[in-house]
Coordinates of C-alpha atoms and ligand atoms in Angstrom, one line a residue:
X1 CA 64.7 238.0 12.1
X2 CA 62.0 240.4 12.3
X3 CA 61.9 240.5 8.6
X4 CA 57.8 239.9 7.3
X5 CA 56.2 236.9 6.2
X6 CA 56.3 236.7 2.5
X7 CA 52.6 236.0 0.7
X8 CA 53.1 233.8 -2.3
X9 CA 51.6 236.5 -4.8
X10 CA 54.6 238.9 -3.6
X11 CA 57.4 237.9 -5.8
X12 CA 59.0 241.3 -5.3
X13 CA 59.3 240.2 -1.4
X14 CA 60.8 236.9 -2.2
X15 CA 63.3 238.7 -4.2
X16 CA 64.8 240.9 -1.6
X17 CA 64.7 238.2 0.5
X18 CA 66.9 236.1 -1.7
X19 CA 69.5 239.3 -1.8
X20 CA 69.1 239.2 2.0
X21 CA 70.0 235.6 2.2
X22 CA 72.8 236.2 0.1
X23 CA 74.6 238.9 1.8
X24 CA 73.9 236.3 5.0
X25 CA 75.8 234.0 2.9
X26 CA 79.0 235.9 2.6
X27 CA 79.0 236.7 6.4
X28 CA 78.6 233.3 7.4
X29 CA 82.3 232.5 4.7
X30 CA 83.8 235.2 6.5
X31 CA 83.0 235.8 9.9
X32 CA 82.4 233.3 12.4
X33 CA 80.1 234.9 14.8
X34 CA 77.7 234.3 11.2
X35 CA 78.2 230.4 11.6
X36 CA 75.3 230.7 13.8
X37 CA 72.8 230.8 10.6
X38 CA 73.9 227.5 9.9
X39 CA 72.3 225.7 13.6
X40 CA 69.0 223.8 12.6
X41 CA 66.9 226.5 14.7
X42 CA 67.9 229.4 13.0
X43 CA 67.5 228.2 9.3
X44 CA 64.0 226.9 11.1
X45 CA 63.3 230.6 11.1
X46 CA 64.1 231.8 8.3
X47 CA 61.8 228.8 6.4
X48 CA 59.2 230.5 8.4
X49 CA 59.6 233.6 6.5
X50 CA 58.8 231.6 2.8
X51 CA 55.4 231.7 1.5
X52 CA 53.7 228.0 2.3
X53 CA 53.8 227.0 -1.2
X54 CA 57.7 227.2 -1.1
X55 CA 58.0 225.9 2.1
X56 CA 56.1 222.5 1.0
X57 CA 59.1 222.4 -1.5
X58 CA 61.6 222.9 1.0
X59 CA 60.7 220.1 2.6
X60 CA 61.5 217.9 -0.3
X61 CA 64.6 219.3 -0.8
X62 CA 65.3 218.6 2.6
X63 CA 64.7 215.2 1.9
X64 CA 66.2 215.2 -0.8
X65 CA 69.6 216.1 0.8
X66 CA 69.6 213.9 3.6
X67 CA 68.9 210.9 1.7
X68 CA 72.2 211.5 -0.5
X69 CA 74.0 211.4 3.1
X70 CA 74.2 215.2 3.3
X71 CA 73.9 218.0 5.7
X72 CA 71.1 220.4 5.0
X73 CA 73.4 223.7 5.3
X74 CA 72.9 227.8 5.2
X75 CA 73.8 227.4 1.5
X76 CA 71.1 225.3 0.6
X77 CA 68.7 227.3 1.4
X78 CA 70.1 230.2 0.0
X79 CA 70.3 228.4 -3.1
X80 CA 66.8 227.2 -2.7
X81 CA 65.7 230.8 -2.2
X82 CA 67.3 232.2 -5.3
X83 CA 66.4 229.8 -8.0
X84 CA 62.6 230.4 -6.5
X85 CA 62.9 233.9 -6.6
X86 CA 64.4 233.9 -10.3
X87 CA 61.7 231.8 -11.3
X88 CA 58.8 233.7 -10.1
X89 CA 60.3 237.1 -10.8
X90 CA 60.5 236.0 -14.5
X91 CA 59.8 239.3 -16.6
X92 CA 57.3 237.1 -19.2
X93 CA 56.0 234.2 -17.1
X94 CA 56.3 236.0 -13.8
X95 CA 54.0 235.7 -11.3
X96 CA 53.3 239.6 -11.9
X97 CA 53.3 239.8 -14.9
X98 CA 50.5 236.5 -15.4
X99 CA 48.7 238.1 -13.3
X100 CA 47.8 241.4 -14.4
X101 CA 48.0 239.7 -18.0
X102 CA 45.7 236.6 -18.3
X103 CA 43.8 237.8 -15.1
X104 CA 44.6 234.4 -13.0
X105 CA 43.0 236.3 -10.1
X106 CA 39.7 238.1 -11.9
X107 CA 37.3 237.7 -9.5
X108 CA 34.5 235.7 -10.6
X109 CA 31.0 235.6 -9.1
X110 CA 30.4 232.8 -6.7
X111 CA 27.2 231.1 -7.6
X112 CA 24.5 232.4 -5.0
X113 CA 21.5 230.3 -6.0
X114 CA 20.9 230.1 -2.0
X115 CA 20.7 233.5 -1.3
X116 CA 16.5 233.6 -1.4
X117 CA 15.7 235.9 1.6
X118 CA 13.2 234.0 4.3
X119 CA 11.9 237.0 5.0
X120 CA 11.0 238.2 1.7
X121 CA 9.9 234.8 1.1
X122 CA 7.3 234.8 3.7
X123 CA 5.9 238.3 3.1
X124 CA 5.6 237.2 -0.7
X125 CA 3.2 234.0 0.5
X126 CA 1.3 236.4 3.2
X127 CA 0.7 240.1 1.4
X128 CA -2.1 239.2 -1.9
X129 CA -1.2 242.7 -3.0
X130 CA 2.1 242.5 -2.9
X131 CA 3.0 239.1 -4.6
X132 CA 0.2 240.6 -7.6
X133 CA 2.4 243.9 -7.7
X134 CA 6.0 242.0 -7.4
X135 CA 4.7 239.3 -10.1
X136 CA 3.2 241.7 -12.8
X137 CA 6.7 244.0 -12.3
X138 CA 9.3 241.5 -12.7
X139 CA 7.1 239.7 -15.7
X140 CA 6.9 243.1 -17.3
X141 CA 11.1 243.5 -16.8
X142 CA 11.2 239.8 -18.7
X143 CA 8.8 240.9 -21.3
X144 CA 10.9 243.7 -21.9
X145 CA 14.2 241.7 -22.4
X146 CA 15.6 243.2 -19.3
X147 CA 16.1 240.1 -17.4
X148 CA 15.0 236.2 -18.1
X149 CA 14.1 233.6 -15.7
X150 CA 16.8 231.7 -14.3
X151 CA 15.5 228.3 -15.3
X152 CA 14.8 224.7 -12.6
X153 CA 18.6 223.1 -14.1
X154 CA 20.7 225.7 -13.7
X155 CA 19.6 226.6 -10.1
X156 CA 20.7 222.9 -9.5
X157 CA 24.2 223.3 -10.9
X158 CA 26.4 223.2 -8.7
X159 CA 29.9 225.2 -10.2
X160 CA 30.6 228.8 -9.8
X161 CA 29.2 229.5 -13.3
X162 CA 25.9 230.4 -12.4
X163 CA 24.3 233.5 -11.0
X164 CA 21.7 235.6 -11.0
X165 CA 21.0 239.0 -9.5
X166 CA 19.2 238.9 -6.2
X167 CA 16.0 241.2 -5.7
X168 CA 13.3 242.4 -3.7
X169 CA 10.3 244.0 -3.7
X170 CA 9.5 247.6 -1.7
X171 CA 6.0 247.7 -1.1
X172 CA 4.3 251.2 0.0
X173 CA 0.9 250.5 1.5
X174 CA -0.2 254.2 1.1
X175 CA 1.8 254.8 -2.1
X176 CA 0.8 251.5 -3.6
X177 CA 3.1 251.2 -5.5
X178 CA 6.1 248.1 -5.9
X179 CA 9.7 249.2 -6.2
X180 CA 12.0 246.5 -6.6
X181 CA 15.7 246.9 -5.8
X182 CA 18.4 244.4 -7.4
X183 CA 21.4 244.2 -6.0
X184 CA 23.8 241.9 -7.6
X185 CA 26.5 243.2 -5.0
X186 CA 25.0 243.2 -2.6
X187 CA 26.4 239.9 -1.3
X188 CA 29.5 240.0 -3.7
X189 CA 31.8 242.5 -3.0
X190 CA 34.6 241.9 -5.2
X191 CA 32.7 243.0 -7.9
X192 CA 33.1 246.5 -7.3
X193 CA 37.0 246.1 -6.2
X194 CA 38.1 246.6 -9.9
X195 CA 37.6 250.3 -11.3
X196 CA 35.8 251.4 -14.9
X197 CA 37.1 253.2 -17.5
X198 CA 36.4 254.5 -21.1
X199 CA 38.4 254.6 -24.1
X200 CA 38.1 256.7 -27.1
X201 CA 39.1 256.0 -30.8
X202 CA 38.7 257.9 -34.0
X203 CA 37.3 256.1 -37.0
X204 CA 38.5 257.6 -40.0
X205 CA 37.3 256.7 -43.4
X206 CA 38.6 258.1 -46.7
X207 CA 37.3 258.2 -50.5
X208 CA 39.4 255.1 -51.1
X209 CA 37.3 252.6 -48.2
X210 CA 40.5 252.8 -46.2
X211 CA 39.4 252.4 -42.7
X212 CA 41.7 254.4 -39.5
X213 CA 41.4 253.7 -36.4
X214 CA 43.2 255.6 -33.7
X215 CA 42.8 256.2 -29.9
X216 CA 42.4 259.6 -28.8
X217 CA 41.8 259.2 -24.8
X218 CA 41.1 256.8 -22.3
X219 CA 39.8 257.7 -18.5
X220 CA 39.9 255.2 -15.6
X221 CA 38.4 255.0 -12.2
X222 CA 38.9 252.9 -9.4
X223 CA 35.8 252.4 -7.7
X224 CA 34.7 254.7 -4.7
X225 CA 35.3 252.3 -1.4
X226 CA 31.3 252.6 -0.8
X227 CA 29.4 249.6 -2.4
X228 CA 28.1 249.7 -5.1
X229 CA 26.1 247.6 -7.6
X230 CA 27.8 246.6 -11.2
X231 CA 24.4 248.1 -13.3
X232 CA 25.1 251.2 -11.4
X233 CA 28.8 251.6 -12.3
X234 CA 28.4 250.6 -15.5
X235 CA 26.0 253.2 -16.0
X236 CA 28.6 255.4 -14.0
X237 CA 31.1 254.5 -16.4
X238 CA 28.6 255.5 -19.2
X239 CA 27.7 259.0 -17.7
X240 CA 31.7 259.6 -17.4
X241 CA 31.8 258.3 -21.1
X242 CA 28.8 261.2 -22.2
X243 CA 30.4 263.8 -20.6
X244 CA 34.1 262.9 -22.4
X245 CA 32.5 262.4 -25.6
X246 CA 30.9 266.2 -24.8
X247 CA 34.1 267.4 -23.9
X248 CA 35.9 266.2 -26.9
X249 CA 33.2 267.2 -29.7
X250 CA 34.4 270.4 -28.3
X251 CA 37.9 269.9 -28.3
X252 CA 38.2 268.2 -31.8
X253 CA 37.4 270.6 -34.4
X254 CA 36.9 267.4 -36.9
X255 CA 33.3 267.3 -37.7
X256 CA 32.0 264.1 -36.8
X257 CA 29.7 261.6 -38.8
X258 CA 28.6 259.3 -35.7
X259 CA 29.3 258.1 -32.7
X260 CA 28.8 255.1 -31.0
X261 CA 28.6 254.1 -27.8
X262 CA 29.1 250.5 -26.6
X263 CA 30.6 248.4 -23.7
X264 CA 34.7 247.1 -24.5
X265 CA 33.4 243.3 -25.6
X266 CA 37.4 242.2 -25.1
X267 CA 37.5 243.8 -21.6
X268 CA 37.8 240.9 -19.0
X269 CA 36.0 241.9 -16.3
X270 CA 33.8 242.4 -18.5
X271 CA 33.3 239.2 -19.8
X272 CA 33.0 237.4 -16.5
X273 CA 30.5 240.0 -15.0
X274 CA 28.4 241.3 -17.1
X275 CA 28.2 238.9 -20.5
X276 CA 25.1 236.7 -18.6
X277 CA 23.5 239.5 -17.6
X278 CA 21.0 241.6 -19.3
X279 CA 20.4 244.1 -16.7
X280 CA 23.4 245.1 -17.2
X281 CA 23.8 244.9 -20.4
X282 CA 20.5 247.1 -21.0
X283 CA 22.2 249.6 -19.0
X284 CA 25.0 250.3 -20.6
X285 CA 23.5 253.0 -23.7
X286 CA 23.9 252.0 -26.9
X287 CA 23.0 255.1 -29.5
X288 CA 24.2 256.3 -32.4
X289 CA 23.9 260.4 -32.8
X290 CA 23.8 261.6 -36.4
X291 CA 25.0 265.5 -36.7
X292 CA 24.8 267.1 -39.3
X293 CA 28.3 268.4 -41.2
X294 CA 27.1 272.1 -41.9
X295 CA 29.2 273.2 -45.3
X296 CA 31.8 275.2 -43.5
X297 CA 34.1 275.6 -46.7
X298 CA 33.7 279.3 -46.5
X299 CA 33.7 278.8 -42.7
X300 CA 36.9 277.9 -42.8
X301 CA 38.7 280.5 -45.2
X302 CA 37.0 283.2 -43.2
X303 CA 38.7 281.7 -39.6
X304 CA 42.1 281.9 -41.8
X305 CA 41.4 285.3 -43.3
X306 CA 40.3 286.6 -39.1
X307 CA 43.7 284.6 -38.2
X308 CA 46.4 286.9 -39.8
X309 CA 47.1 290.4 -38.6
X310 CA 49.5 290.3 -41.6
X311 CA 49.2 290.6 -45.6
X312 CA 52.3 289.2 -46.1
X313 CA 51.4 286.2 -44.3
X314 CA 48.1 285.7 -44.8
X315 CA 49.3 285.7 -49.1
X316 CA 52.0 282.9 -48.0
X317 CA 49.6 280.8 -46.4
X318 CA 47.2 281.2 -49.0
X319 CA 49.9 280.3 -51.7
X320 CA 51.0 277.2 -50.0
X321 CA 47.5 275.7 -49.1
X322 CA 46.9 276.4 -52.7
X323 CA 50.7 275.0 -53.6
X324 CA 50.4 271.8 -51.7
X325 CA 46.1 271.2 -52.9
X326 CA 47.8 271.8 -56.6
X327 CA 49.9 268.8 -55.5
X328 CA 47.7 266.7 -54.2
X329 CA 45.5 266.8 -57.2
X330 CA 48.1 266.1 -59.6
X331 CA 49.2 263.0 -57.2
X332 CA 45.0 261.9 -57.8
X333 CA 44.8 262.1 -61.1
X334 CA 48.2 260.1 -61.6
X335 CA 47.1 258.1 -59.3
X336 CA 43.7 257.3 -61.2
X337 CA 45.4 257.8 -64.6
X338 CA 47.5 254.6 -63.1
X339 CA 45.3 253.1 -61.1
X340 CA 48.3 252.4 -59.0
X341 CA 50.5 253.9 -56.6
X342 CA 52.9 256.0 -58.7
X343 CA 56.1 256.4 -58.5
X344 CA 56.9 260.3 -57.3
X345 CA 59.8 261.5 -59.2
X346 CA 62.5 263.0 -56.9
X347 CA 62.3 266.0 -58.4
X348 CA 58.3 266.1 -58.3
X349 CA 58.2 265.4 -54.7
X350 CA 60.8 267.9 -54.0
X351 CA 59.1 270.9 -56.3
X352 CA 56.0 271.4 -53.7
X353 CA 58.5 271.5 -50.9
X354 CA 60.5 274.0 -52.4
X355 CA 60.0 277.8 -51.8
X356 CA 57.3 279.4 -52.6
X357 CA 58.0 281.6 -55.9
X358 CA 56.4 285.2 -56.6
X359 CA 53.9 283.8 -58.8
X360 CA 52.7 281.9 -56.3
X361 CA 52.2 284.9 -54.2
X362 CA 50.4 286.3 -56.8
X363 CA 47.8 284.1 -57.3
X364 CA 47.2 284.0 -53.6
X365 CA 46.3 287.7 -54.0
X366 CA 44.6 286.8 -56.8
X367 CA 42.7 284.2 -55.0
X368 CA 42.0 286.3 -51.6
X369 CA 40.9 289.7 -53.6
X370 CA 38.4 287.0 -55.4
X371 CA 36.9 285.1 -52.7
X372 CA 36.9 288.9 -50.8
X373 CA 34.8 290.6 -53.2
X374 CA 32.7 287.4 -54.5
X375 CA 31.5 287.6 -50.6
X376 CA 30.9 291.1 -50.6
X377 CA 29.7 292.2 -54.3
X378 CA 28.1 289.3 -55.0
X379 CA 25.2 291.0 -56.7
X380 CA 27.3 293.4 -58.6
X381 CA 29.6 290.4 -60.1
X382 CA 26.5 288.1 -60.9
X383 CA 24.6 291.6 -62.9
X384 CA 28.0 292.3 -64.5
X385 CA 28.4 288.8 -65.7
X386 CA 25.4 288.7 -67.3
X387 CA 26.3 291.6 -69.2
X388 CA 24.1 294.0 -67.4
X389 CA 24.5 297.2 -65.9
X390 CA 25.0 297.6 -61.9
X391 CA 22.0 298.4 -60.1
X392 CA 21.1 301.8 -59.0
X393 CA 20.9 301.1 -55.3
X394 CA 24.1 299.2 -55.3
X395 CA 27.0 301.7 -53.7
X396 CA 29.8 301.1 -56.3
X397 CA 27.4 301.9 -59.2
X398 CA 29.3 305.2 -59.0
X399 CA 32.5 304.2 -60.0
X400 CA 31.3 302.4 -62.9
X401 CA 32.5 298.8 -62.2
X402 CA 33.9 296.6 -64.9
X403 CA 34.9 292.9 -64.2
X404 CA 38.1 292.2 -65.7
X405 CA 38.3 287.8 -65.6
X406 CA 37.3 287.1 -61.6
X407 CA 38.2 290.6 -60.3
X408 CA 35.9 293.3 -59.9
X409 CA 37.9 296.6 -60.9
X410 CA 36.7 301.0 -61.7
X411 CA 36.0 301.2 -64.9
X412 CA 36.4 304.9 -64.5
X413 CA 37.1 307.6 -66.9
X414 CA 40.7 307.4 -67.6
X415 CA 40.1 304.6 -70.3
X416 CA 42.0 307.4 -73.0
X417 CA 44.8 307.9 -70.5
X418 CA 48.4 306.6 -70.7
X419 CA 48.6 305.4 -67.4
X420 CA 49.6 301.8 -66.7
X421 CA 46.1 299.4 -66.5
X422 CA 46.7 298.9 -63.4
X423 CA 46.6 302.3 -62.2
X424 CA 43.3 302.9 -64.6
X425 CA 41.3 300.4 -63.5
X426 CA 42.0 299.5 -60.1
X427 CA 40.8 296.4 -57.8
X428 CA 37.4 297.6 -55.6
X429 CA 38.2 296.9 -52.4
X430 CA 35.3 296.6 -49.8
X431 CA 34.5 299.3 -47.1
X432 CA 35.6 298.0 -43.4
X433 CA 37.0 294.5 -44.5
X434 CA 39.8 292.8 -42.4
X435 CA 41.6 292.0 -45.8
X436 CA 41.2 295.7 -46.6
X437 CA 42.7 296.7 -43.5
X438 CA 45.3 294.1 -43.9
X439 CA 46.2 295.8 -47.3
X440 CA 46.1 299.7 -46.0
X441 CA 48.3 298.4 -43.2
X442 CA 50.8 296.6 -45.4
X443 CA 51.0 299.5 -47.5
X444 CA 51.8 302.1 -44.7
X445 CA 54.1 299.4 -43.1
X446 CA 56.5 299.3 -46.8
X447 CA 56.0 303.2 -47.0
X448 CA 57.5 303.7 -43.6
X449 CA 54.5 305.1 -41.6
X450 CA 54.2 307.7 -44.1
X451 CA 51.3 310.3 -43.4
X452 CA 47.7 310.0 -45.1
X453 CA 48.2 311.6 -48.1
X454 CA 51.2 309.7 -49.6
X455 CA 49.7 306.0 -48.1
X456 CA 46.3 307.3 -50.4
X457 CA 48.6 307.6 -53.4
X458 CA 50.2 304.1 -52.9
X459 CA 46.7 302.7 -52.3
X460 CA 45.0 303.9 -55.5
X461 CA 47.5 302.6 -58.0
X462 CA 46.9 299.7 -57.5
X463 CA 43.0 299.3 -55.2
X464 CA 40.5 301.6 -55.1
X465 CA 39.3 301.2 -51.6
X466 CA 36.0 302.3 -50.9
X467 CA 35.6 305.3 -48.7
X468 CA 39.7 305.3 -48.3
X469 CA 40.2 308.7 -46.7
X470 CA 38.3 307.9 -43.4
X471 CA 40.1 303.8 -43.4
X472 CA 43.0 305.3 -43.5
X473 CA 42.8 308.0 -40.9
X474 CA 41.5 305.6 -38.5
X475 CA 44.3 302.8 -39.4
X476 CA 46.9 306.0 -38.8
X477 CA 45.1 306.8 -35.5
X478 CA 45.6 303.2 -34.2
X479 CA 49.2 302.7 -35.3
X480 CA 51.1 302.5 -32.5
X481 CA 54.6 303.7 -34.3
X482 CA 52.8 306.7 -35.7
X483 CA 51.3 307.6 -32.5
X484 CA 54.2 307.6 -30.7
X485 CA 56.2 309.8 -33.6
X486 CA 53.6 312.4 -33.4
X487 CA 53.2 313.1 -29.7
X488 CA 53.7 315.9 -28.7
X489 CA 56.9 316.3 -26.4
X490 CA 56.2 315.9 -22.9
X491 CA 56.7 319.5 -21.0
X492 CA 58.1 320.0 -17.4
X493 CA 56.0 321.6 -14.9
X494 CA 57.8 325.0 -13.6
X495 CA 58.1 325.2 -9.9
X496 CA 56.6 328.3 -8.0
X497 CA 58.3 331.5 -8.3
X498 CA 60.8 332.1 -5.5
X499 CA 60.1 335.1 -3.0
X500 CA 62.8 337.4 -4.5
X501 CA 60.9 337.3 -7.9
X502 CA 57.5 338.2 -6.6
X503 CA 58.1 341.0 -3.5
X504 CA 56.9 343.7 -4.6
X505 CA 57.5 348.0 -3.7
X506 CA 60.7 347.7 -3.4
X507 CA 63.9 349.8 -5.9
X508 CA 65.0 348.1 -8.8
X509 CA 68.2 346.2 -8.3
X510 CA 67.2 345.3 -4.5
X511 CA 67.3 341.4 -5.9
X512 CA 69.6 341.1 -8.4
X513 CA 71.2 337.7 -10.1
X514 CA 74.5 338.2 -11.5
X515 CA 76.7 336.4 -14.3
X516 CA 79.6 336.5 -16.0
X517 CA 80.0 336.3 -19.7
X518 CA 82.4 335.8 -22.2
X519 CA 85.7 336.5 -22.9
X520 CA 85.6 338.9 -25.1
X521 CA 89.1 339.8 -27.0
X522 CA 90.2 343.2 -26.5
X523 CA 92.6 345.3 -28.2
X524 CA 95.0 347.3 -25.9
X525 CA 97.7 348.9 -27.9
X526 CA 99.7 346.3 -29.6
X527 CA 97.9 343.2 -28.2
X528 CA 95.0 341.7 -27.7
X529 CA 93.6 340.8 -24.2
X530 CA 90.8 339.3 -22.7
X531 CA 88.1 341.1 -21.0
X532 CA 84.6 339.7 -19.6
X533 CA 81.4 341.0 -18.8
X534 CA 79.1 340.7 -15.9
X535 CA 75.3 341.0 -16.2
X536 CA 73.2 341.7 -13.1
X537 CA 69.8 341.6 -13.3
X538 CA 66.6 342.6 -10.9
X539 CA 64.7 339.4 -10.1
X540 CA 61.3 341.4 -9.6
X541 CA 61.5 343.9 -12.7
X542 CA 64.2 341.9 -15.3
X543 CA 66.1 345.1 -16.1
X544 CA 69.5 344.3 -16.7
X545 CA 73.3 345.8 -15.9
X546 CA 76.4 345.5 -17.8
X547 CA 79.7 346.2 -16.5
X548 CA 83.0 344.5 -18.0
X549 CA 85.3 342.8 -15.8
X550 CA 89.3 343.0 -16.2
X551 CA 89.9 339.2 -15.8
X552 CA 88.2 336.4 -13.5
X553 CA 89.6 337.3 -10.4
X554 CA 88.0 337.9 -7.6
X555 CA 89.5 341.4 -7.3
X556 CA 88.2 341.8 -10.7
X557 CA 84.9 341.0 -9.6
X558 CA 85.2 343.4 -6.2
X559 CA 85.3 346.2 -8.8
X560 CA 82.9 345.2 -11.1
X561 CA 80.3 345.3 -7.6
X562 CA 81.9 348.3 -6.3
X563 CA 80.6 350.1 -10.0
X564 CA 77.4 348.2 -10.2
X565 CA 76.6 349.2 -6.3
X566 CA 77.6 352.8 -7.1
X567 CA 75.5 353.1 -10.3
X568 CA 72.2 351.0 -8.9
X569 CA 72.3 352.1 -5.6
X570 CA 72.5 349.1 -2.4
X571 CA 71.8 345.5 -2.8
X572 CA 69.5 343.3 -0.5
X573 CA 70.5 340.6 -1.9
X574 CA 72.6 338.6 -4.8
X575 CA 72.4 335.4 -6.8
X576 CA 74.9 333.8 -8.7
X577 CA 76.3 330.6 -9.9
X578 CA 78.8 329.9 -6.9
X579 CA 81.4 330.4 -9.3
X580 CA 85.4 330.9 -7.8
X581 CA 84.8 334.8 -8.1
X582 CA 81.2 335.3 -6.6
X583 CA 82.4 332.8 -3.7
X584 CA 85.9 334.4 -3.3
X585 CA 84.7 338.2 -3.4
X586 CA 81.8 336.8 -0.8
X587 CA 85.0 335.2 1.8
X588 CA 86.7 338.8 1.1
X589 CA 83.7 340.7 2.0
X590 CA 82.9 339.1 4.9
X591 CA 86.1 339.3 6.4
X592 CA 86.6 343.1 6.0
X593 CA 82.8 343.4 7.4
X594 CA 84.1 341.6 10.5
Ligands
ZN601 ZN1 52.3 303.3 -38.9

């Protein structure tokens, strides 16, 4: 019973209540203790939770039930609430839906024609300068079309549709200047209850005069809690619009012909609050800004070229562009011929979605090279196409350039040679251009990172790159794979020498290292047996002493050691690789010494 009161504009709560009652209903049917709900006192408590309009309706229901000589039960109430909840929660005509869509609850401003401030009136009557300034100011505002006077007839009206902006003058006696404060939200905080927002649309018009509009972005804000006047709110919205526009101009990579800022005439709030108000209307910014569209066809190509870091990818993408361009041009010409939409044949539409061919790639390469040469050797191409020789100042004069169709090639002195034409007259490539670098890199990759001269030889089969050797050197020095392959092998830093190696003034073989080598096959009588060599090296003088060991066992090593000491004198320290024989000999010797 401690459920909250359900408000009329809260259909969801009503729905919850209906479900709650339904559950109680089951309880009433099955549990005897729940029968208390049937008492009229308890029903009354439940009724009190309902919105007032429903309480009224309930009285009708009770009256009708009683008139049919029936008793009002809990099930009647459940049915009644269920029915009303269903009505209120209808997805199409429900309360929530209607309130938001049609704007039943949009707050309309009340008639404010009684809002004349008596204090202001008194000041106007008393202070002459103030009155004069105030009247002059207001006349100017009206003359500029920012406001209109409210007619006497309108003032006499009693309905809610007529209203005006309250305003009062503030006169500073020292500054001798009047400020008039327009305050349309001073009495009506409803106006600032809603929010404001901006929407951006793009309008596209093609050459066939077809117009397409698309939504780009929208931005909605809730009005700050602090009371703000409607014109100010409008201005804030305008500011947001301008900022959004600035951001969009940065982000959209489409040339924009014109911008149009304006209020949305269909907006519900706008209609009720601002339609009659010239001040607000003026506050909305209306500007049309013309932007110059730069001739960016070459800019686009430059961007495209700079975008790729592989010659093949660039060629492929250009090939696709050319292919699609060809297809589009074909369609346009077809359209013009028939003056109607021609049905694109199945084979045709498939043709341009097919893979690009070798010829497409060759065409793409040709057009890229033509473009680059036109950019870099404009003067030379112009003079050559005018059948003149290249200027003496040109840096490709020595190459004796010739025009072969659109391409600039090396003339050279090999005309009489039997080499292929392509090799006799390579295509001239500019120095330091991105395309030259791409081509060089491609050849370098094709040749599996070969050396400088091999690369140069291959390059010159097709292209003549100005200052090629240095470009090639630069490329190879930058190539990660080549750098890794030609890098010097890492070297280990040697540790400090042990003191045995560097102790001076000692007889040779005072400190020695020993190791076995072999085996060697030795003939003894008629059989072959194994013998091992033992090498002693002096650690300080690096002198060596060789002995023969009969086998790998300890005793033969002891023999070897005896022979060595007998020949070279007493040893202070022996270093070995801890072989079994050495360790065994050491153990045996130590045992004997003990
Ligand atoms: Zn490389």
